[in-house]
PDB file of C-alpha atoms in Angstrom:
ATOM      1  CA  MET A   1     154.457  78.984  92.886  1.00 47.00           C
ATOM      2  CA  LYS A   2     150.870  77.859  91.668  1.00 49.00           C
ATOM      3  CA  ALA A   3     148.916  77.528  94.968  1.00 47.00           C
ATOM      4  CA  THR A   4     150.079  80.743  96.589  1.00 43.00           C
ATOM      5  CA  GLY A   5     148.871  82.603  93.555  1.00 45.00           C
ATOM      6  CA  VAL A   6     145.400  80.647  94.204  1.00 38.00           C
ATOM      7  CA  PHE A   7     145.862  80.936  98.097  1.00 40.00           C
ATOM      8  CA  LEU A   8     146.329  85.501  97.986  1.00 38.00           C
ATOM      9  CA  LEU A   9     143.820  85.588  95.541  1.00 39.00           C
ATOM     10  CA  LEU A  10     141.167  83.488  97.590  1.00 39.00           C
ATOM     11  CA  LEU A  11     142.271  85.789 100.756  1.00 38.00           C
ATOM     12  CA  ALA A  12     142.280  89.561  98.304  1.00 41.00           C
ATOM     13  CA  ALA A  13     138.213  87.611  98.063  1.00 41.00           C
ATOM     14  CA  PHE A  14     137.457  86.567 101.017  1.00 42.00           C
ATOM     15  CA  THR A  15     138.899  89.579 102.347  1.00 42.00           C
ATOM     16  CA  CYS A  16     137.456  91.789 100.309  1.00 44.00           C
ATOM     17  CA  GLY A  17     134.191  89.960 100.811  1.00 44.00           C
ATOM     18  CA  ALA A  18     134.587  90.336 104.169  1.00 42.00           C
ATOM     19  CA  ALA A  19     134.560  94.282 103.941  1.00 42.00           C
ATOM     20  CA  GLN A  20     131.149  94.460 101.969  1.00 42.00           C
ATOM     21  CA  GLY A  21     129.543  93.089 104.166  1.00 41.00           C
ATOM     22  CA  GLU A  22     131.427  95.629 106.980  1.00 41.00           C
ATOM     23  CA  GLU A  23     129.638  98.361 104.381  1.00 40.00           C
ATOM     24  CA  ASN A  24     126.214  96.716 103.532  1.00 37.00           C
ATOM     25  CA  ALA A  25     125.118  96.546 107.437  1.00 43.00           C
ATOM     26  CA  VAL A  26     125.834 100.346 108.058  1.00 62.00           C
ATOM     27  CA  GLU A  27     124.266 101.053 104.345  1.00 84.00           C
ATOM     28  CA  GLU A  28     121.205 100.474 105.728  1.00 93.00           C
ATOM     29  CA  LEU A  29     119.042 101.850 108.271  1.00 95.00           C
ATOM     30  CA  GLN A  30     118.669  99.749 111.289  1.00 96.00           C
ATOM     31  CA  VAL A  31     114.926  99.922 113.048  1.00 96.00           C
ATOM     32  CA  GLU A  32     114.343  98.346 116.984  1.00 96.00           C
ATOM     33  CA  THR A  33     111.900  97.986 118.437  1.00 95.00           C
ATOM     34  CA  LEU A  34     112.659  98.852 122.305  1.00 96.00           C
ATOM     35  CA  VAL A  35     109.225  98.878 123.788  1.00 96.00           C
ATOM     36  CA  LYS A  36     105.805  98.781 122.088  1.00 94.00           C
ATOM     37  CA  PRO A  37     102.559  99.456 123.683  1.00 94.00           C
ATOM     38  CA  GLU A  38     100.062  96.816 124.056  1.00 92.00           C
ATOM     39  CA  THR A  39      97.826  98.467 122.059  1.00 91.00           C
ATOM     40  CA  CYS A  40      98.961  99.872 118.541  1.00 89.00           C
ATOM     41  CA  SER A  41      96.241  99.973 115.917  1.00 89.00           C
ATOM     42  CA  VAL A  42      96.995 103.869 114.145  1.00 92.00           C
ATOM     43  CA  LEU A  43     100.648 103.734 113.043  1.00 95.00           C
ATOM     44  CA  SER A  44     102.371 106.497 112.197  1.00 95.00           C
ATOM     45  CA  THR A  45     102.506 107.299 107.759  1.00 92.00           C
ATOM     46  CA  MET A  46     103.788 110.596 105.887  1.00 91.00           C
ATOM     47  CA  GLY A  47     101.929 113.478 106.587  1.00 90.00           C
ATOM     48  CA  ASP A  48     101.796 112.953 110.470  1.00 93.00           C
ATOM     49  CA  THR A  49     103.637 114.833 113.013  1.00 94.00           C
ATOM     50  CA  LEU A  50     104.694 113.175 115.688  1.00 97.00           C
ATOM     51  CA  ARG A  51     106.259 114.470 119.199  1.00 97.00           C
ATOM     52  CA  ILE A  52     109.247 112.856 120.624  1.00 97.00           C
ATOM     53  CA  HIS A  53     111.840 112.729 122.736  1.00 97.00           C
ATOM     54  CA  TYR A  54     115.427 111.322 121.556  1.00 97.00           C
ATOM     55  CA  THR A  55     119.209 110.726 121.822  1.00 97.00           C
ATOM     56  CA  GLY A  56     121.446 111.036 119.747  1.00 97.00           C
ATOM     57  CA  LYS A  57     125.103 108.837 119.848  1.00 97.00           C
ATOM     58  CA  LEU A  58     127.766 108.448 117.878  1.00 96.00           C
ATOM     59  CA  THR A  59     128.711 104.788 118.347  1.00 94.00           C
ATOM     60  CA  ASP A  60     131.615 104.600 120.374  1.00 94.00           C
ATOM     61  CA  GLY A  61     128.430 105.807 122.802  1.00 95.00           C
ATOM     62  CA  LYS A  62     129.224 109.530 122.970  1.00 96.00           C
ATOM     63  CA  VAL A  63     125.855 112.118 123.249  1.00 96.00           C
ATOM     64  CA  ILE A  64     126.016 114.484 120.045  1.00 95.00           C
ATOM     65  CA  ASP A  65     122.302 115.804 120.858  1.00 95.00           C
ATOM     66  CA  SER A  66     119.352 115.414 123.466  1.00 96.00           C
ATOM     67  CA  SER A  67     115.866 116.514 124.228  1.00 95.00           C
ATOM     68  CA  LEU A  68     115.112 114.856 127.350  1.00 94.00           C
ATOM     69  CA  SER A  69     115.798 118.394 128.578  1.00 94.00           C
ATOM     70  CA  LEU A  70     113.190 120.165 127.023  1.00 94.00           C
ATOM     71  CA  ASP A  71     109.967 119.674 125.437  1.00 95.00           C
ATOM     72  CA  PRO A  72     109.984 116.880 122.519  1.00 96.00           C
ATOM     73  CA  LEU A  73     110.830 117.653 119.164  1.00 97.00           C
ATOM     74  CA  VAL A  74     107.354 118.045 117.047  1.00 96.00           C
ATOM     75  CA  VAL A  75     108.351 116.604 113.908  1.00 96.00           C
ATOM     76  CA  GLU A  76     105.890 116.679 111.023  1.00 93.00           C
ATOM     77  CA  LEU A  77     107.101 113.277 108.987  1.00 94.00           C
ATOM     78  CA  GLY A  78     107.789 114.515 104.831  1.00 91.00           C
ATOM     79  CA  LYS A  79     108.787 118.051 105.588  1.00 90.00           C
ATOM     80  CA  ARG A  80     112.116 116.978 106.194  1.00 93.00           C
ATOM     81  CA  THR A  81     112.450 118.500 109.487  1.00 93.00           C
ATOM     82  CA  VAL A  82     114.964 115.854 110.674  1.00 96.00           C
ATOM     83  CA  ILE A  83     117.918 113.888 109.188  1.00 96.00           C
ATOM     84  CA  ALA A  84     116.561 111.932 106.444  1.00 96.00           C
ATOM     85  CA  GLY A  85     117.342 108.349 108.908  1.00 96.00           C
ATOM     86  CA  LEU A  86     115.592 109.344 111.587  1.00 97.00           C
ATOM     87  CA  GLU A  87     112.534 110.318 109.976  1.00 97.00           C
ATOM     88  CA  GLN A  88     112.184 107.393 107.935  1.00 97.00           C
ATOM     89  CA  SER A  89     112.469 105.290 111.079  1.00 97.00           C
ATOM     90  CA  LEU A  90     109.288 107.021 112.630  1.00 97.00           C
ATOM     91  CA  VAL A  91     107.566 105.991 109.627  1.00 96.00           C
ATOM     92  CA  GLY A  92     104.920 103.124 111.417  1.00 96.00           C
ATOM     93  CA  VAL A  93     105.451 103.546 114.937  1.00 97.00           C
ATOM     94  CA  CYS A  94     103.155 104.173 117.514  1.00 96.00           C
ATOM     95  CA  GLU A  95     102.494 106.454 120.520  1.00 96.00           C
ATOM     96  CA  GLY A  96     104.269 105.085 123.881  1.00 96.00           C
ATOM     97  CA  GLN A  97     106.313 103.168 121.361  1.00 97.00           C
ATOM     98  CA  LYS A  98     109.930 103.137 121.542  1.00 97.00           C
ATOM     99  CA  ILE A  99     112.926 101.919 119.326  1.00 98.00           C
ATOM    100  CA  LYS A 100     116.591 102.297 118.983  1.00 97.00           C
ATOM    101  CA  ALA A 101     117.336 103.527 114.893  1.00 97.00           C
ATOM    102  CA  THR A 102     121.084 103.100 113.280  1.00 96.00           C
ATOM    103  CA  ILE A 103     122.167 105.376 110.975  1.00 97.00           C
ATOM    104  CA  PRO A 104     123.779 104.753 108.413  1.00 96.00           C
ATOM    105  CA  SER A 105     126.022 108.048 107.156  1.00 95.00           C
ATOM    106  CA  HIS A 106     124.424 108.835 103.748  1.00 95.00           C
ATOM    107  CA  LEU A 107     121.512 109.299 105.978  1.00 96.00           C
ATOM    108  CA  ALA A 108     122.238 111.577 108.536  1.00 95.00           C
ATOM    109  CA  TYR A 109     125.512 113.973 107.516  1.00 96.00           C
ATOM    110  CA  GLY A 110     127.634 112.716 105.510  1.00 94.00           C
ATOM    111  CA  LYS A 111     131.301 112.380 104.218  1.00 94.00           C
ATOM    112  CA  LYS A 112     131.211 116.407 105.545  1.00 94.00           C
ATOM    113  CA  GLY A 113     129.894 115.619 109.129  1.00 94.00           C
ATOM    114  CA  TYR A 114     129.115 118.046 111.725  1.00 93.00           C
ATOM    115  CA  PRO A 115     131.500 120.064 112.821  1.00 92.00           C
ATOM    116  CA  PRO A 116     132.687 119.730 115.686  1.00 92.00           C
ATOM    117  CA  THR A 117     129.989 117.257 117.439  1.00 93.00           C
ATOM    118  CA  ILE A 118     130.061 114.584 114.722  1.00 95.00           C
ATOM    119  CA  PRO A 119     132.408 114.035 112.191  1.00 95.00           C
ATOM    120  CA  GLY A 120     132.338 113.144 108.592  1.00 94.00           C
ATOM    121  CA  ASP A 121     131.166 109.113 107.036  1.00 93.00           C
ATOM    122  CA  ALA A 122     129.610 108.920 111.108  1.00 95.00           C
ATOM    123  CA  VAL A 123     126.777 106.681 111.544  1.00 96.00           C
ATOM    124  CA  LEU A 124     124.767 107.634 114.182  1.00 97.00           C
ATOM    125  CA  GLU A 125     122.239 105.666 117.211  1.00 97.00           C
ATOM    126  CA  PHE A 126     119.119 107.092 118.367  1.00 97.00           C
ATOM    127  CA  GLU A 127     117.137 106.374 120.660  1.00 97.00           C
ATOM    128  CA  VAL A 128     113.234 107.792 120.121  1.00 98.00           C
ATOM    129  CA  GLU A 129     110.199 107.774 122.034  1.00 97.00           C
ATOM    130  CA  VAL A 130     107.156 108.828 121.137  1.00 97.00           C
ATOM    131  CA  VAL A 131     105.342 111.013 123.349  1.00 96.00           C
ATOM    132  CA  ALA A 132     102.406 112.008 120.616  1.00 96.00           C
ATOM    133  CA  LEU A 133     100.961 111.068 117.362  1.00 95.00           C
ATOM    134  CA  MET A 134      98.695 113.516 115.241  1.00 94.00           C
ATOM    135  CA  GLN A 135      97.778 111.536 112.137  1.00 89.00           C
ATOM    136  CA  GLN A 136      96.711 114.383 109.270  1.00 75.00           C
ATOM    137  CA  THR A 137      93.141 115.724 108.815  1.00 74.00           C
ATOM    138  CA  PRO A 138      91.669 115.423 105.112  1.00 72.00           C
ATOM    139  CA  TRP A 139      92.080 118.594 104.731  1.00 73.00           C
ATOM    140  CA  GLN A 140      96.002 118.503 105.086  1.00 69.00           C
ATOM    141  CA  LYS A 141      96.254 116.095 103.275  1.00 69.00           C
ATOM    142  CA  MET A 142      94.621 117.938 100.244  1.00 69.00           C
ATOM    143  CA  VAL A 143      97.276 120.989 101.341  1.00 69.00           C
ATOM    144  CA  ASN A 144     100.470 118.470 101.040  1.00 66.00           C
ATOM    145  CA  ASP A 145      99.095 116.095  98.410  1.00 70.00           C
ATOM    146  CA  VAL A 146      96.661 118.519  96.170  1.00 73.00           C
ATOM    147  CA  PHE A 147      98.466 122.163  96.374  1.00 71.00           C
ATOM    148  CA  PRO A 148     101.849 121.427  94.985  1.00 72.00           C
ATOM    149  CA  LEU A 149     100.476 120.327  91.663  1.00 76.00           C
ATOM    150  CA  VAL A 150      97.505 122.781  90.951  1.00 76.00           C
ATOM    151  CA  CYS A 151     100.810 125.233  91.673  1.00 79.00           C
ATOM    152  CA  LEU A 152     102.775 123.588  89.123  1.00 81.00           C
ATOM    153  CA  ALA A 153      99.832 123.782  86.506  1.00 80.00           C
ATOM    154  CA  LEU A 154      99.450 127.649  87.376  1.00 83.00           C
ATOM    155  CA  VAL A 155     103.104 128.434  86.767  1.00 83.00           C
ATOM    156  CA  PRO A 156     103.051 127.387  82.672  1.00 86.00           C
ATOM    157  CA  THR A 157      99.509 128.474  83.063  1.00 86.00           C
ATOM    158  CA  LEU A 158     101.160 132.399  84.423  1.00 86.00           C
ATOM    159  CA  LEU A 159     104.115 132.274  81.689  1.00 88.00           C
ATOM    160  CA  GLY A 160     101.897 131.708  79.110  1.00 87.00           C
ATOM    161  CA  LEU A 161      99.749 134.406  79.696  1.00 88.00           C
ATOM    162  CA  VAL A 162     102.672 137.047  80.501  1.00 89.00           C
ATOM    163  CA  GLY A 163     103.990 135.286  76.825  1.00 89.00           C
ATOM    164  CA  LEU A 164     101.136 136.259  75.496  1.00 89.00           C
ATOM    165  CA  TYR A 165     100.644 139.538  76.873  1.00 89.00           C
ATOM    166  CA  LEU A 166     103.810 140.621  75.853  1.00 89.00           C
ATOM    167  CA  TYR A 167     103.246 139.248  71.691  1.00 88.00           C
ATOM    168  CA  LYS A 168     100.206 141.491  71.659  1.00 87.00           C
ATOM    169  CA  LYS A 169     102.092 144.004  73.183  1.00 85.00           C
ATOM    170  CA  ALA A 170     105.214 144.162  70.844  1.00 86.00           C
ATOM    171  CA  ASN A 171     102.374 143.547  67.776  1.00 87.00           C
ATOM    172  CA  ALA A 172     100.079 146.017  68.534  1.00 82.00           C
ATOM    173  CA  GLU A 173      99.295 149.207  66.470  1.00 74.00           C
ATOM    174  CA  LYS A 174     101.808 151.554  66.696  1.00 70.00           C
ATOM    175  CA  PRO A 175     100.895 155.616  66.186  1.00 65.00           C
ATOM    176  CA  SER A 176     103.456 156.235  63.125  1.00 64.00           C
ATOM    177  CA  LYS A 177     105.130 159.455  63.613  1.00 63.00           C
ATOM    178  CA  LYS A 178     103.639 160.909  60.006  1.00 62.00           C
ATOM    179  CA  LYS A 179      99.947 160.912  61.491  1.00 61.00           C
ATOM    180  CA  ALA A 180     101.422 162.737  64.726  1.00 60.00           C
ATOM    181  CA  LYS A 181     102.890 165.113  62.430  1.00 62.00           C
ATOM    182  CA  ASP A 182      99.658 165.727  60.628  1.00 62.00           C
ATOM    183  CA  LYS A 183      97.525 165.900  63.622  1.00 62.00           C
ATOM    184  CA  LYS A 184     100.055 168.626  65.234  1.00 62.00           C
ATOM    185  CA  SER A 185     100.187 170.653  61.339  1.00 63.00           C
ATOM    186  CA  LYS A 186      96.160 170.400  61.258  1.00 63.00           C
ATOM    187  CA  LYS A 187      95.379 172.317  65.241  1.00 61.00           C
ATOM    188  CA  LYS A 188      97.647 175.113  63.906  1.00 57.00           C
TER     189      LYS A 188
END
């Protein structure tokens, strides 16, 4: 009896461990390089703009979206114009590179999916070709990095000025009714 209990316990532990291994494989973004140009001196970073051609598929091979019959898609890294997993897979690529990204559900469309095309909890596979890579200019970097901080500092400052104005307005001397009556009686 003890041997059967131990066997069942070991079987349950092995099954849970195997299930966790499968979950972990799908839980992480996987990026495979299909083609890499001979010269790859400039790698993409956040803030850069890429022009890409892509084909997105479900794991069963069903194509869900493609840009091959259209103009290349323009993606500015960091602006969240594409799903998170695709954006993350495009960091560190160079012009002319082709990649295959296997994107877990939580980095794609999540539990809800994108009905009717993409079911909930779907793992997606994207084959992407980087047609062009334009690095952000120092001006763009300043706007992207500094401008939000300046705006963040301006909000409390503006709120403080509005508060000060309202405080002064509330505490300003108001003409009393008695003074107003005195002025009227003097005029007569």
